[in-house]
PDB file of C-alpha atoms and ligand atoms in Angstrom:
ATOM      1  CA  MET L  74       1.656   1.285  15.585  1.00 94.00           C
ATOM      2  CA  GLN L  75       0.297  -1.554  13.481  1.00 97.00           C
ATOM      3  CA  ILE L  76      -2.112  -1.880  10.527  1.00 98.00           C
ATOM      4  CA  VAL L  77      -4.777  -3.603  10.552  1.00 98.00           C
ATOM      5  CA  LEU L  78      -6.391  -5.199   7.288  1.00 98.00           C
ATOM      6  CA  THR L  79      -9.154  -7.841   6.950  1.00 97.00           C
ATOM      7  CA  GLU L  80      -8.417 -11.119   4.800  1.00 96.00           C
ATOM      8  CA  SER L  81     -11.114  -9.904   2.228  1.00 96.00           C
ATOM      9  CA  GLN L  82      -8.416  -6.839   1.672  1.00 97.00           C
ATOM     10  CA  LEU L  83      -4.876  -9.008   1.563  1.00 97.00           C
ATOM     11  CA  ASP L  84      -7.195 -10.998  -0.678  1.00 97.00           C
ATOM     12  CA  ILE L  85      -7.943  -8.267  -2.663  1.00 97.00           C
ATOM     13  CA  LEU L  86      -4.082  -6.990  -3.001  1.00 98.00           C
ATOM     14  CA  SER L  87      -2.511 -10.239  -3.490  1.00 98.00           C
ATOM     15  CA  LYS L  88      -4.943 -10.767  -6.279  1.00 98.00           C
ATOM     16  CA  GLN L  89      -4.055  -7.444  -7.654  1.00 98.00           C
ATOM     17  CA  ALA L  90      -0.639  -8.354  -7.284  1.00 98.00           C
ATOM     18  CA  LYS L  91      -0.636 -11.521  -9.659  1.00 97.00           C
ATOM     19  CA  GLU L  92      -2.555 -10.034 -12.003  1.00 97.00           C
ATOM     20  CA  GLN L  93      -0.394  -7.387 -12.834  1.00 97.00           C
ATOM     21  CA  SER L  94       2.493  -9.453 -12.642  1.00 97.00           C
ATOM     22  CA  PRO L  95       5.537  -8.891 -14.203  1.00 97.00           C
ATOM     23  CA  ASN L  96       4.587  -5.456 -13.325  1.00 98.00           C
ATOM     24  CA  GLU L  97       4.092  -3.652 -10.468  1.00 98.00           C
ATOM     25  CA  CYS L  98       0.717  -3.358  -8.930  1.00 98.00           C
ATOM     26  CA  CYS L  99      -0.404   0.000  -6.460  1.00 97.00           C
ATOM     27  CA  SER L 100      -3.288   0.810  -4.160  1.00 98.00           C
ATOM     28  CA  LEU L 101      -4.327   3.135  -1.777  1.00 98.00           C
ATOM     29  CA  LEU L 102      -5.491   2.213   1.317  1.00 98.00           C
ATOM     30  CA  PHE L 103      -8.333   4.005   2.859  1.00 98.00           C
ATOM     31  CA  GLY L 104      -9.065   4.237   6.491  1.00 98.00           C
ATOM     32  CA  LYS L 105      -8.895   5.874  10.108  1.00 97.00           C
ATOM     33  CA  THR L 106      -5.860   5.756  12.612  1.00 96.00           C
ATOM     34  CA  LYS L 107      -7.276   5.045  16.144  1.00 95.00           C
ATOM     35  CA  GLY L 108      -4.492   5.737  18.905  1.00 95.00           C
ATOM     36  CA  SER L 109      -1.847   3.468  17.527  1.00 94.00           C
ATOM     37  CA  LYS L 110      -3.894   1.220  14.828  1.00 96.00           C
ATOM     38  CA  VAL L 111      -4.053   2.488  11.403  1.00 97.00           C
ATOM     39  CA  VAL L 112      -7.260   0.407  10.650  1.00 97.00           C
ATOM     40  CA  VAL L 113      -7.582  -0.002   6.756  1.00 98.00           C
ATOM     41  CA  SER L 114     -11.603   0.311   5.448  1.00 97.00           C
ATOM     42  CA  GLU L 115     -11.576   0.496   1.762  1.00 97.00           C
ATOM     43  CA  VAL L 116      -8.928  -0.353  -0.992  1.00 98.00           C
ATOM     44  CA  PHE L 117      -8.510   2.028  -3.690  1.00 98.00           C
ATOM     45  CA  PRO L 118      -6.426  -0.184  -6.818  1.00 96.00           C
ATOM     46  CA  ALA L 119      -4.953   2.506  -9.035  1.00 96.00           C
ATOM     47  CA  GLN L 120      -2.668   2.043 -12.208  1.00 96.00           C
ATOM     48  CA  ASN L 121       1.190   2.047 -12.635  1.00 97.00           C
ATOM     49  CA  ILE L 122       1.398   4.156 -15.323  1.00 97.00           C
ATOM     50  CA  GLU L 123       5.490   3.276 -15.496  1.00 95.00           C
ATOM     51  CA  LYS L 124       4.329  -0.516 -16.574  1.00 94.00           C
ATOM     52  CA  SER L 125       7.597  -1.295 -14.490  1.00 96.00           C
ATOM     53  CA  GLN L 126       8.606  -4.826 -12.872  1.00 96.00           C
ATOM     54  CA  VAL L 127      11.019  -2.644 -10.577  1.00 95.00           C
ATOM     55  CA  ASN L 128       8.846   0.628 -10.283  1.00 95.00           C
ATOM     56  CA  PHE L 129       5.678   2.310  -9.305  1.00 96.00           C
ATOM     57  CA  THR L 130       3.457   5.589 -10.220  1.00 96.00           C
ATOM     58  CA  ILE L 131      -0.113   6.330  -9.726  1.00 95.00           C
ATOM     59  CA  SER L 132      -0.706   9.196 -12.023  1.00 95.00           C
ATOM     60  CA  ASN L 133      -1.770  13.067 -10.469  1.00 95.00           C
ATOM     61  CA  ASP L 134      -5.353  12.038 -11.815  1.00 96.00           C
ATOM     62  CA  GLN L 135      -5.789   8.746 -10.090  1.00 96.00           C
ATOM     63  CA  LEU L 136      -3.991  10.353  -6.495  1.00 94.00           C
ATOM     64  CA  ILE L 137      -6.458  13.295  -6.852  1.00 96.00           C
ATOM     65  CA  GLN L 138      -9.493  11.165  -7.680  1.00 97.00           C
ATOM     66  CA  GLY L 139      -8.253   9.020  -4.909  1.00 97.00           C
ATOM     67  CA  TYR L 140      -8.350  11.610  -2.331  1.00 96.00           C
ATOM     68  CA  GLU L 141     -11.693  12.955  -3.382  1.00 98.00           C
ATOM     69  CA  ASP L 142     -13.369   9.794  -2.671  1.00 98.00           C
ATOM     70  CA  ALA L 143     -11.590   9.219   0.387  1.00 98.00           C
ATOM     71  CA  GLU L 144     -12.521  12.805   1.250  1.00 98.00           C
ATOM     72  CA  GLN L 145     -16.709  11.692   0.935  1.00 98.00           C
ATOM     73  CA  LYS L 146     -16.808   8.528   2.280  1.00 98.00           C
ATOM     74  CA  LYS L 147     -14.851  10.676   5.491  1.00 98.00           C
ATOM     75  CA  LEU L 148     -11.995   8.265   5.149  1.00 98.00           C
ATOM     76  CA  GLU L 149      -8.269   9.451   5.111  1.00 97.00           C
ATOM     77  CA  VAL L 150      -5.349   7.941   2.716  1.00 97.00           C
ATOM     78  CA  ILE L 151      -3.626   6.259   5.237  1.00 97.00           C
ATOM     79  CA  GLY L 152      -1.571   3.644   3.414  1.00 98.00           C
ATOM     80  CA  ILE L 153      -0.256   3.232  -0.042  1.00 98.00           C
ATOM     81  CA  PHE L 154       0.637  -0.136  -0.822  1.00 98.00           C
ATOM     82  CA  HIS L 155       2.503  -1.853  -4.014  1.00 98.00           C
ATOM     83  CA  SER L 156       4.042  -5.224  -5.206  1.00 98.00           C
ATOM     84  CA  HIS L 157       7.508  -6.470  -5.620  1.00 98.00           C
ATOM     85  CA  PRO L 158       7.221  -9.208  -8.304  1.00 97.00           C
ATOM     86  CA  ASP L 159      10.694 -10.378  -8.143  1.00 96.00           C
ATOM     87  CA  SER L 160      12.014  -8.882  -5.276  1.00 96.00           C
ATOM     88  CA  ASP L 161      12.028  -9.176  -0.934  1.00 97.00           C
ATOM     89  CA  ALA L 162       8.567  -7.425   0.220  1.00 98.00           C
ATOM     90  CA  TYR L 163      11.515  -4.494   1.334  1.00 98.00           C
ATOM     91  CA  PRO L 164      11.579  -0.745   0.253  1.00 97.00           C
ATOM     92  CA  SER L 165      13.704  -0.150  -2.547  1.00 97.00           C
ATOM     93  CA  SER L 166      15.819   3.018  -2.245  1.00 95.00           C
ATOM     94  CA  THR L 167      13.234   4.617  -4.558  1.00 95.00           C
ATOM     95  CA  ASP L 168      10.872   3.698  -2.125  1.00 97.00           C
ATOM     96  CA  LYS L 169      12.798   4.796   0.641  1.00 96.00           C
ATOM     97  CA  LYS L 170      12.827   8.502  -1.142  1.00 94.00           C
ATOM     98  CA  PHE L 171       8.911   8.263  -1.563  1.00 94.00           C
ATOM     99  CA  MET L 172       7.677   7.204   1.707  1.00 96.00           C
ATOM    100  CA  GLN L 173       9.661  10.669   3.252  1.00 94.00           C
ATOM    101  CA  ILE L 174       7.337  12.773   0.285  1.00 91.00           C
ATOM    102  CA  ASN L 175       4.449  10.187   1.517  1.00 92.00           C
ATOM    103  CA  PRO L 176       4.679   9.829   5.093  1.00 92.00           C
ATOM    104  CA  VAL L 177       1.952   7.193   5.229  1.00 96.00           C
ATOM    105  CA  VAL L 178       2.262   3.524   6.221  1.00 98.00           C
ATOM    106  CA  TRP L 179       3.936   1.606   3.196  1.00 98.00           C
ATOM    107  CA  VAL L 180       2.044  -2.438   2.939  1.00 98.00           C
ATOM    108  CA  ILE L 181       4.203  -4.105   0.107  1.00 98.00           C
ATOM    109  CA  PHE L 182       3.388  -7.634  -0.813  1.00 98.00           C
ATOM    110  CA  SER L 183       6.209  -9.939  -2.482  1.00 98.00           C
ATOM    111  CA  ILE L 184       4.954 -12.185  -5.123  1.00 97.00           C
ATOM    112  CA  LYS L 185       8.257 -13.730  -4.929  1.00 96.00           C
ATOM    113  CA  SER L 186       8.185 -14.479  -1.130  1.00 96.00           C
ATOM    114  CA  ASN L 187       4.603 -14.131  -0.348  1.00 96.00           C
ATOM    115  CA  ASP L 188       3.861 -12.260   2.125  1.00 96.00           C
ATOM    116  CA  PHE L 189       2.874  -8.536   3.264  1.00 98.00           C
ATOM    117  CA  LYS L 190       5.405  -6.051   5.132  1.00 98.00           C
ATOM    118  CA  ALA L 191       4.388  -2.731   6.593  1.00 98.00           C
ATOM    119  CA  TYR L 192       6.554  -0.081   7.069  1.00 98.00           C
ATOM    120  CA  LEU L 193       6.844   3.747   8.230  1.00 96.00           C
ATOM    121  CA  LEU L 194      10.021   5.881   7.366  1.00 95.00           C
ATOM    122  CA  ASP L 195      10.316   8.172  10.770  1.00 85.00           C
ATOM    123  CA  SER L 196      13.395   9.225  10.686  1.00 87.00           C
ATOM    124  CA  GLN L 197      14.531   5.769  10.236  1.00 93.00           C
ATOM    125  CA  LEU L 198      13.126   3.225   8.501  1.00 96.00           C
ATOM    126  CA  ILE L 199      11.026   0.845  10.676  1.00 96.00           C
ATOM    127  CA  GLU L 200       8.843  -2.060  10.641  1.00 98.00           C
ATOM    128  CA  ILE L 201       5.107  -2.212  11.894  1.00 97.00           C
ATOM    129  CA  PRO L 202       2.997  -5.475  12.537  1.00 98.00           C
ATOM    130  CA  ILE L 203      -0.311  -5.989  10.306  1.00 98.00           C
ATOM    131  CA  ILE L 204      -3.119  -7.798  11.812  1.00 97.00           C
ATOM    132  CA  THR L 205      -5.475  -9.314  10.197  1.00 96.00           C
ATOM    133  CA  GLU L 206      -8.946  -9.416  10.989  1.00 90.00           C
ATOM    134  CA  GLU L 207     -11.242 -11.457   9.864  1.00 84.00           C
ATOM    135  CA  ASN L 208     -13.785 -10.542   7.422  1.00 72.00           C
ATOM    136  CA  SER L 209     -16.832  -8.792   9.215  1.00 60.00           C
TER     137      SER L 209
HETATM  138 ZN1   ZN T 785       9.012  -1.064  -3.779  1.00 77.74          ZN
END
């Protein structure tokens, strides 16, 4: 598996992370799975209702809104994004718990190391490559 994001999507996500720092931020990623590629076509910014520096929670209302929005656009929620303001772009034990419940691609941006990483949790945690495309 690979995840494909455009440069402007990555920009939106890193900006969101920095704006909401020192708290974690979160977004839903809409798009489609094409073969072994998960292609992101839209970022749906969500709010971290926990306002925490080490955890995030998206409200049920926002989740429902996100899924409805994706469906209207004939897209799927294919990923969950969140930031790690002060730790590496690696899932915390809480993240792994929620990855089991939400088996989509998890994209993490570390402000500390200024990089994006993507993961899937199947029977074990695997890191998947992020392919960056020029803006179309
Ligand atoms: Zn996390």
